[in-house]
PDB file of C-alpha atoms in Angstrom:
ATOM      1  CA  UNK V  20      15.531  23.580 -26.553  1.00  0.00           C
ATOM      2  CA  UNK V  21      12.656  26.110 -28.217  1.00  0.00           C
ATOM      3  CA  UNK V  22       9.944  24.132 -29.508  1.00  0.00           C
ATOM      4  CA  UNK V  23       8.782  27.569 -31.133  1.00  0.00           C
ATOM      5  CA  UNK V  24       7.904  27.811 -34.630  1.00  0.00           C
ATOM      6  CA  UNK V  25       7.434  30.913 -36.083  1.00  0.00           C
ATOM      7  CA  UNK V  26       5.973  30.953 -39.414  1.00  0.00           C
ATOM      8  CA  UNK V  27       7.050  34.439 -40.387  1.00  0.00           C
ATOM      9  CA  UNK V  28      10.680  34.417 -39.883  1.00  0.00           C
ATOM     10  CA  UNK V  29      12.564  35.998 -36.851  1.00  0.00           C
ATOM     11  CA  UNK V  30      13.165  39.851 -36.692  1.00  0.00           C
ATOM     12  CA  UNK V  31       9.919  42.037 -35.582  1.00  0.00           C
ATOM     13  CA  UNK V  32       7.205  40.656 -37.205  1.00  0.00           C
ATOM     14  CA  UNK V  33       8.223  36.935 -35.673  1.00  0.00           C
ATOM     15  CA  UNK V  34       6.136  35.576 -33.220  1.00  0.00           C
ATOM     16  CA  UNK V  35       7.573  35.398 -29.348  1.00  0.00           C
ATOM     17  CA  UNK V  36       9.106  32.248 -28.430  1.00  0.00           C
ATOM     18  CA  UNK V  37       6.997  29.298 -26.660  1.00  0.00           C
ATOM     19  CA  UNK V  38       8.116  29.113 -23.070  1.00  0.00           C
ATOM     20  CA  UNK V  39       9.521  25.497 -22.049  1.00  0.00           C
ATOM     21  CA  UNK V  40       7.093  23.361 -20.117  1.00  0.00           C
ATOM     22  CA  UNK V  41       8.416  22.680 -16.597  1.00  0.00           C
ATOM     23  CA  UNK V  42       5.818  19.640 -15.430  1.00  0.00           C
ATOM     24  CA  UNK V  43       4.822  16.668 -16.744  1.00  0.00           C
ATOM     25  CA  UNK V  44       1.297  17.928 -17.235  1.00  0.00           C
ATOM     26  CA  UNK V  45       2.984  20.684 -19.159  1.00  0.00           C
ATOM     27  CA  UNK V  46       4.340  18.628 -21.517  1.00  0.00           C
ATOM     28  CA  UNK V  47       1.874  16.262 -22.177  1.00  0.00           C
ATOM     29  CA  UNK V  48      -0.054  19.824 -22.832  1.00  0.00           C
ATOM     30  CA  UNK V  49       2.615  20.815 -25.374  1.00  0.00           C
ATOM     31  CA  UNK V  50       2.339  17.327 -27.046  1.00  0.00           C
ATOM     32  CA  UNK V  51      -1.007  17.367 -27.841  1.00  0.00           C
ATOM     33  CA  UNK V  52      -0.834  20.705 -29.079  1.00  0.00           C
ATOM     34  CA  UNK V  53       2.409  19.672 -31.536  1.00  0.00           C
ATOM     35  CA  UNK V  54      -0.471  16.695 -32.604  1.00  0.00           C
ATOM     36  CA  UNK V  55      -3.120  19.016 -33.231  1.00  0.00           C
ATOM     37  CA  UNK V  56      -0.835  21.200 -35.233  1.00  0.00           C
ATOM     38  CA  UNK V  57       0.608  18.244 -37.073  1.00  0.00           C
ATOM     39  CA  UNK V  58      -3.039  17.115 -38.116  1.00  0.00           C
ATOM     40  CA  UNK V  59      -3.704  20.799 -39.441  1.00  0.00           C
ATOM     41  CA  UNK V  60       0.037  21.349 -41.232  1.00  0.00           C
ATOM     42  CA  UNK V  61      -1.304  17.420 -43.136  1.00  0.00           C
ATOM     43  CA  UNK V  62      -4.809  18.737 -43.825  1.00  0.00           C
ATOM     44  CA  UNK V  63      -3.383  21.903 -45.596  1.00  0.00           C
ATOM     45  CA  UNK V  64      -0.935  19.598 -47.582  1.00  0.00           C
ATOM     46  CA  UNK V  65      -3.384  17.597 -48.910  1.00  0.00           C
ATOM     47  CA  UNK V  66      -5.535  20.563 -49.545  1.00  0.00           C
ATOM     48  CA  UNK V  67      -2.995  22.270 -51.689  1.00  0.00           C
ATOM     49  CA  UNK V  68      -2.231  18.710 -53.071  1.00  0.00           C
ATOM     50  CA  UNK V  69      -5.683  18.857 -54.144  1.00  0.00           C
ATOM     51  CA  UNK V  70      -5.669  22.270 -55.850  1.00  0.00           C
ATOM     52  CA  UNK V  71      -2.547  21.575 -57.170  1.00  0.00           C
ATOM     53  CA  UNK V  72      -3.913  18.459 -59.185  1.00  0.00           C
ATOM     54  CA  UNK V  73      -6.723  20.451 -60.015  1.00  0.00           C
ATOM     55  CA  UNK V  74      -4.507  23.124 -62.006  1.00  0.00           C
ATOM     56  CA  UNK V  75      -1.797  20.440 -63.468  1.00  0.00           C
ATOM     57  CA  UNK V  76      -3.683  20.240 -66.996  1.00  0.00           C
ATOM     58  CA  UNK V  77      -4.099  23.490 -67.804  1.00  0.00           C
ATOM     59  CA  UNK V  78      -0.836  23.936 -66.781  1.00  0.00           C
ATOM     60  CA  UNK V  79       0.123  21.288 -69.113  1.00  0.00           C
ATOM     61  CA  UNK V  80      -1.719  23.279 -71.687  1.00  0.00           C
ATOM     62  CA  UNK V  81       0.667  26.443 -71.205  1.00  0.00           C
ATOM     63  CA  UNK V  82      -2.087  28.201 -69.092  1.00  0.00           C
ATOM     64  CA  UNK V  83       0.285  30.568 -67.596  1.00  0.00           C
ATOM     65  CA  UNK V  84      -1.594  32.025 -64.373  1.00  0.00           C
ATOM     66  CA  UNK V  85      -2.000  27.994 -63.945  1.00  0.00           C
ATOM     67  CA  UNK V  86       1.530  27.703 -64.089  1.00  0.00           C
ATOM     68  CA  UNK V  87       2.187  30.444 -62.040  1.00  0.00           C
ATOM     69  CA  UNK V  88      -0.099  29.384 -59.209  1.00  0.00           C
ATOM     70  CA  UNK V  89       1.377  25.929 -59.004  1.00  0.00           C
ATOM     71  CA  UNK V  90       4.871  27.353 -58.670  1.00  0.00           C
ATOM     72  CA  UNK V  91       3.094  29.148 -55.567  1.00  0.00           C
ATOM     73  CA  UNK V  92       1.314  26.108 -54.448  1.00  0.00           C
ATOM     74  CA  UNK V  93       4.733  24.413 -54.361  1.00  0.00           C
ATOM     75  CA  UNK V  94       6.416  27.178 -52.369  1.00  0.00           C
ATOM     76  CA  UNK V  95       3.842  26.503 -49.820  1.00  0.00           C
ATOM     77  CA  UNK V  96       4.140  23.020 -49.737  1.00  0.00           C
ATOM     78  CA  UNK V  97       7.724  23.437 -49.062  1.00  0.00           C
ATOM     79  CA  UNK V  98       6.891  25.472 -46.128  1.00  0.00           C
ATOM     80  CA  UNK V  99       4.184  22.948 -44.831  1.00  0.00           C
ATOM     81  CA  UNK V 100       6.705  20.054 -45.268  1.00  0.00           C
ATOM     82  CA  UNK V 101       9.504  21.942 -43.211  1.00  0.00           C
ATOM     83  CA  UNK V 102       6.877  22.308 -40.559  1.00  0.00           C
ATOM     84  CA  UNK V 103       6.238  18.938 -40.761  1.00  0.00           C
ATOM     85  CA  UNK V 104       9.789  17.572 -40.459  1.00  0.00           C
ATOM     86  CA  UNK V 105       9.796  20.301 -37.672  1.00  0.00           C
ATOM     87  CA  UNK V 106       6.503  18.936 -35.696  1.00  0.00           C
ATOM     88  CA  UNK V 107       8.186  15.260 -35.875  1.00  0.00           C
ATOM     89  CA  UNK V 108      11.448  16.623 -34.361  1.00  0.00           C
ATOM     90  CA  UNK V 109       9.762  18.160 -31.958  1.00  0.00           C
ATOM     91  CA  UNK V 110       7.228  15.630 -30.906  1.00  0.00           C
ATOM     92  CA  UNK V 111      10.395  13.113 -30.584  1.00  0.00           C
ATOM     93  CA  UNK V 112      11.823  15.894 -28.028  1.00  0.00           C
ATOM     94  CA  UNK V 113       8.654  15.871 -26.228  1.00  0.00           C
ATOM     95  CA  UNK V 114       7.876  12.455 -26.014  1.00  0.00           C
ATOM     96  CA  UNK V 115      11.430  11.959 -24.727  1.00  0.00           C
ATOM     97  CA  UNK V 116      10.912  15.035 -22.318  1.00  0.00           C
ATOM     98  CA  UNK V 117       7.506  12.899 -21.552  1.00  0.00           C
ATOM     99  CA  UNK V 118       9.170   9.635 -20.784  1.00  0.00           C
ATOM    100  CA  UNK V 119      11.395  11.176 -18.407  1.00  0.00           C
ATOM    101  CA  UNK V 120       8.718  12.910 -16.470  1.00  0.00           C
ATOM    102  CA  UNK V 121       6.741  10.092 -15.910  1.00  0.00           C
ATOM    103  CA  UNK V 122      10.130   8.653 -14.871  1.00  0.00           C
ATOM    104  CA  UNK V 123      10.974  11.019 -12.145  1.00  0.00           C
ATOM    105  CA  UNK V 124       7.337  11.022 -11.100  1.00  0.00           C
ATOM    106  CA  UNK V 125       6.829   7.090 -10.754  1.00  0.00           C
ATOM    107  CA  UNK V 126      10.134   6.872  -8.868  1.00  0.00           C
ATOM    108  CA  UNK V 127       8.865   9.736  -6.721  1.00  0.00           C
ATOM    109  CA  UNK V 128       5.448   8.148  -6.047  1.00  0.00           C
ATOM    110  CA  UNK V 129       7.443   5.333  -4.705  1.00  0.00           C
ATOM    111  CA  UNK V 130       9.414   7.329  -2.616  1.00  0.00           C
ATOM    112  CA  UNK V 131       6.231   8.154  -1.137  1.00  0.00           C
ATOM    113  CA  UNK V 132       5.271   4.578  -0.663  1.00  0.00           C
ATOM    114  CA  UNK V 133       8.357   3.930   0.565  1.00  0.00           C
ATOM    115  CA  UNK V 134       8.031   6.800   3.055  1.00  0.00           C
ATOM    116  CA  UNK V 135       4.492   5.558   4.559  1.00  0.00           C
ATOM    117  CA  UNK V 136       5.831   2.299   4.473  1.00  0.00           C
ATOM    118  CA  UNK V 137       8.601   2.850   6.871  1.00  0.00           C
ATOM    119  CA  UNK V 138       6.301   4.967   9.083  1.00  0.00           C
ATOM    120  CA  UNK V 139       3.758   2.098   9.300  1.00  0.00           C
ATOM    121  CA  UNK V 140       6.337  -0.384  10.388  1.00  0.00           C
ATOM    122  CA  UNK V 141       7.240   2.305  13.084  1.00  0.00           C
ATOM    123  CA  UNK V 142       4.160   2.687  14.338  1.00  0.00           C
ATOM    124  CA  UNK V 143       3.689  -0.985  14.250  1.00  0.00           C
ATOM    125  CA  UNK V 144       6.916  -0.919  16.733  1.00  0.00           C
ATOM    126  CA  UNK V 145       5.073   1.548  18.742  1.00  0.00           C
ATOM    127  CA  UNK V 146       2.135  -0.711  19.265  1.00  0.00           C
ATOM    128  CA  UNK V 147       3.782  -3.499  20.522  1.00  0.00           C
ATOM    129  CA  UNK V 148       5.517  -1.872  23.123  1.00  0.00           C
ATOM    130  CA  UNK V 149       2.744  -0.025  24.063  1.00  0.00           C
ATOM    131  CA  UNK V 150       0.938  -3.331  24.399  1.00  0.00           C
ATOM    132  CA  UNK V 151       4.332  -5.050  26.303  1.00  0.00           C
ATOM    133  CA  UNK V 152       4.058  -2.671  28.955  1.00  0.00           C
ATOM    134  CA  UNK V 153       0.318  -2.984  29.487  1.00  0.00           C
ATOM    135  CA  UNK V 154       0.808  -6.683  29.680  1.00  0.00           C
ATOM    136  CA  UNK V 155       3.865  -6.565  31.839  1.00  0.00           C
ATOM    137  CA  UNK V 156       1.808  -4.382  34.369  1.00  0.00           C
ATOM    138  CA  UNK V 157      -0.514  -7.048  34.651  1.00  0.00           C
ATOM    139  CA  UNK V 158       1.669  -9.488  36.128  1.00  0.00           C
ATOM    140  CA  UNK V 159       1.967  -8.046  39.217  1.00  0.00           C
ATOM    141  CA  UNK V 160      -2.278  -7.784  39.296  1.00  0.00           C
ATOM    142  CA  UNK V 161      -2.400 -11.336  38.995  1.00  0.00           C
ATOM    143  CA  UNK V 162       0.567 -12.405  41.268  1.00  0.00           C
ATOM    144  CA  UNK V 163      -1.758 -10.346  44.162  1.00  0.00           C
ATOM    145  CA  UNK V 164      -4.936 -12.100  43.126  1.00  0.00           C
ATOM    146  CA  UNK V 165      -2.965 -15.010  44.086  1.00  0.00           C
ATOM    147  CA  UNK V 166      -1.632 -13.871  47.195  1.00  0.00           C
ATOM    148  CA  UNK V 167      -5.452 -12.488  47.936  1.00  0.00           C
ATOM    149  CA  UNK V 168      -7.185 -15.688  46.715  1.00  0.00           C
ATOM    150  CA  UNK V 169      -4.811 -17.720  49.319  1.00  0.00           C
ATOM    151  CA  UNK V 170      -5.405 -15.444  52.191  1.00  0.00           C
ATOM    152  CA  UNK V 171      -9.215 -15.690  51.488  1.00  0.00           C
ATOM    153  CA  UNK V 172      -9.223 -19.851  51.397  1.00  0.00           C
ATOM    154  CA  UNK V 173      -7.377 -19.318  54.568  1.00  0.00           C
ATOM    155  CA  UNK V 174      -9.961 -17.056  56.120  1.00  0.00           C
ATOM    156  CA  UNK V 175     -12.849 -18.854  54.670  1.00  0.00           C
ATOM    157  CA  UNK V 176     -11.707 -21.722  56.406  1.00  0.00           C
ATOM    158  CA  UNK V 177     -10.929 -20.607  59.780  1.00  0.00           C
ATOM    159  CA  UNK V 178     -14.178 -19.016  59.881  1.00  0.00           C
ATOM    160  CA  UNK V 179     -15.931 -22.457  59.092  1.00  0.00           C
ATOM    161  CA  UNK V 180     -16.349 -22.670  55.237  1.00  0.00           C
ATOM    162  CA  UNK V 181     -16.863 -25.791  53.910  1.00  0.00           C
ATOM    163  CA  UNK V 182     -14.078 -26.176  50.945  1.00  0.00           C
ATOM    164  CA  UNK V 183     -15.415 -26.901  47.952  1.00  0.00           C
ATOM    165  CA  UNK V 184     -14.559 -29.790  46.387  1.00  0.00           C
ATOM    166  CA  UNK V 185     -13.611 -27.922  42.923  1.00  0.00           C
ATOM    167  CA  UNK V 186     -13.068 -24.337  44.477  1.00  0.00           C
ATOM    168  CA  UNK V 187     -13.902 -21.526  42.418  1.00  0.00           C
ATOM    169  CA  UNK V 188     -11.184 -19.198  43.549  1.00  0.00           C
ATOM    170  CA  UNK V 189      -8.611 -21.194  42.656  1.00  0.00           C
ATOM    171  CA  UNK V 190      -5.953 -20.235  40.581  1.00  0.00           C
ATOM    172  CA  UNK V 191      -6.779 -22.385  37.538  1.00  0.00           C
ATOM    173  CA  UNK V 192     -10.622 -21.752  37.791  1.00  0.00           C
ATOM    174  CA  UNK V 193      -9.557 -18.015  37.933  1.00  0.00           C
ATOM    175  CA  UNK V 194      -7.283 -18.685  34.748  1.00  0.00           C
ATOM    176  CA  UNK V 195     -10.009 -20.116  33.046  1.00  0.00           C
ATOM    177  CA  UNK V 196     -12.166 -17.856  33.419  1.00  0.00           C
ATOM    178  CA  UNK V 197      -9.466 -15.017  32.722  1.00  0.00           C
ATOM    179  CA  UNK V 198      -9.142 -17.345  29.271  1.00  0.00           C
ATOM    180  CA  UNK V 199     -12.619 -16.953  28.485  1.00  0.00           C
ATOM    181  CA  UNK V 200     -13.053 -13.007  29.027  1.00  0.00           C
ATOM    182  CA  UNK V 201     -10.478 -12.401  26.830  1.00  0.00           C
ATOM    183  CA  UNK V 202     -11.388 -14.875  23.837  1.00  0.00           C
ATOM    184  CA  UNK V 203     -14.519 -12.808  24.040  1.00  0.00           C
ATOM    185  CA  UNK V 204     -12.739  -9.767  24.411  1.00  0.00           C
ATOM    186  CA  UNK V 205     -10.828 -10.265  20.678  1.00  0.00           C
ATOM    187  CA  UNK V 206      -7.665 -11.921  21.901  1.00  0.00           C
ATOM    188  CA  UNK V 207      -8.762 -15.252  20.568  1.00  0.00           C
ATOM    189  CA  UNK V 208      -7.454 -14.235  17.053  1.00  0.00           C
ATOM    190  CA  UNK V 209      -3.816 -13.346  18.573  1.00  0.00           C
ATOM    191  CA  UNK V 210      -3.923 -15.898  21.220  1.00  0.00           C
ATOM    192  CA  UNK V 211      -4.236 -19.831  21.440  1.00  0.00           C
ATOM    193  CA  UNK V 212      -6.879 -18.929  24.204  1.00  0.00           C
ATOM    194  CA  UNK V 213      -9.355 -22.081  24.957  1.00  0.00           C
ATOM    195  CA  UNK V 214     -12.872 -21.402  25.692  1.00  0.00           C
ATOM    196  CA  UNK V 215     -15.980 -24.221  25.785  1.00  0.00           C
ATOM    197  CA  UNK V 216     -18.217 -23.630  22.437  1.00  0.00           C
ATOM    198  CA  UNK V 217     -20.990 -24.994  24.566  1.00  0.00           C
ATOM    199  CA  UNK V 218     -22.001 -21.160  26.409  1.00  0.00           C
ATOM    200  CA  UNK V 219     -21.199 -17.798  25.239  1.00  0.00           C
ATOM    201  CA  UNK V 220     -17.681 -15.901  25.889  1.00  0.00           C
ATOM    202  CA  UNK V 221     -17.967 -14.043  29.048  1.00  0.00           C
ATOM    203  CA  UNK V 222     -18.510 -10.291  28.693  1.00  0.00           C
ATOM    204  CA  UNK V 223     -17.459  -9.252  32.228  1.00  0.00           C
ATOM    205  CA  UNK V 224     -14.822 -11.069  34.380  1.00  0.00           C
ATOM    206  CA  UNK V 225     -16.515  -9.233  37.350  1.00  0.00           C
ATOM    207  CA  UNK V 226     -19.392 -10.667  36.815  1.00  0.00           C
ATOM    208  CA  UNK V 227     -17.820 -13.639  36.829  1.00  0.00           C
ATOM    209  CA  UNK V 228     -16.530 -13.201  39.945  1.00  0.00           C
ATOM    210  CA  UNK V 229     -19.035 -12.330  41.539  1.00  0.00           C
ATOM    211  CA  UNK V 230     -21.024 -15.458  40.665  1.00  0.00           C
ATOM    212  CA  UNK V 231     -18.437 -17.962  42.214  1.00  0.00           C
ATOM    213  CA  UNK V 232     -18.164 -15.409  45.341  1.00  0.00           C
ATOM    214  CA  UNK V 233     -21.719 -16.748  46.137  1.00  0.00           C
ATOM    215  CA  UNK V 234     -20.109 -20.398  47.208  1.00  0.00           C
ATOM    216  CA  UNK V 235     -18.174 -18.011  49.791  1.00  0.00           C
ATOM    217  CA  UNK V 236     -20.704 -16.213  51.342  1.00  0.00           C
ATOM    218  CA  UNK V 237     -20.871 -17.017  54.949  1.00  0.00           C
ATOM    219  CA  UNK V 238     -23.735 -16.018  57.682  1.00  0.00           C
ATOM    220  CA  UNK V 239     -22.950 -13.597  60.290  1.00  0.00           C
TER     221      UNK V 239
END
């Protein structure tokens, strides 16, 4: 549709036709410009309403040029209310035009969402396996702790340790202290991981470890 209005008629004099507004920000352009020209089209109606009035008595009296220049003023004001019927028609078209775009661009902005959505659960997927494998290689790590905390009991032993009566290198004294690293490493808010409230989290397993190693020392 051409929402162009010419006032002086088609043929050469007529002004070029309005090209059609392709984006929403287009035609929300358009309609406020239709607005604008529908404020001026009812500002020059009421002015000629105005002068009109003004001339109706001597009219009435048989002034003549009176007469004649209301016949004029009504001409006009048969122009400014096809304009006006115009303006409506087209602001209807526009505001339908409107309603569509904003359509089109909320279901597209969902699309979007949709789009980042999907890619977030994806990389979501990502992150757990990454984190399965790093976990699964730690299995064997602690399956050869084991193996290397037996063989040094055994050793210890053999070369005259004393076994302590709650020994420090054993597997559940190693677990909880593996516990407490990582509640103070962060896995306390993904993990049921128990840790005494009475000292602080450890910060370094080896240091850990090397503090029970003491009971272990032996002389040369």
């Amino acid at each position: 549709m051409n929402m162009s209005m010419p006032i002086d008629g088609a043929g050469a004099g007529a002004a070029p036709a309005a090209t059609m507004p392709e984006s929403l920000i287009d035609w929300r352009a358009c309609a406020a410009d239709l607005h604008q020209k529908q404020q001026e089209n009812s500002a020059e109606a009421n002015r000629l309403a105005l002068l009109r009035q003004e001339l109706a008595l001597p009219a009435a009296r048989g002034d003549m040029t009176a007469r004649k220049r209301i016949a004029r003023l009504a001409a006009e004001e048969n122009g400014l209310q096809l304009c006006a019927a115009s303006l409506t028609q087209g602001l209807a078209v526009v505001a339908q035009e409107i309603s569509t775009a904003e359509a089109g661009a909320a279901e597209d902005a969902r699309s979007a969402e949709l789009a980042q959505y999907a890619q977030q659960l994806t990389h979501r997927l990502t992150l757990i396996d990454e984190i399965e494998r790093r976990v699964r290689a730690i299995a064997p790590l602690l399956a050869r702790l084991g193996d290397l905390t037996t063989e040094i009991e055994t050793a210890h032993a053999a070369l005259g340790g004393a076994r302590p009566i709650l020994p420090p290198l054993a597997q559940e004294a190693v677990g909880g202290r593996l516990a407490e690293f990582m509640a103070g490493g962060g896995f306390a808010a993904w993990l049921p991981l128990p840790r005494p409230e009475i000292r602080p989290a450890l910060a370094s397993w080896v240091a850990a470890e090397r503090d029970v190693q003491e009971a272990y020392q032996l002389p040369a």
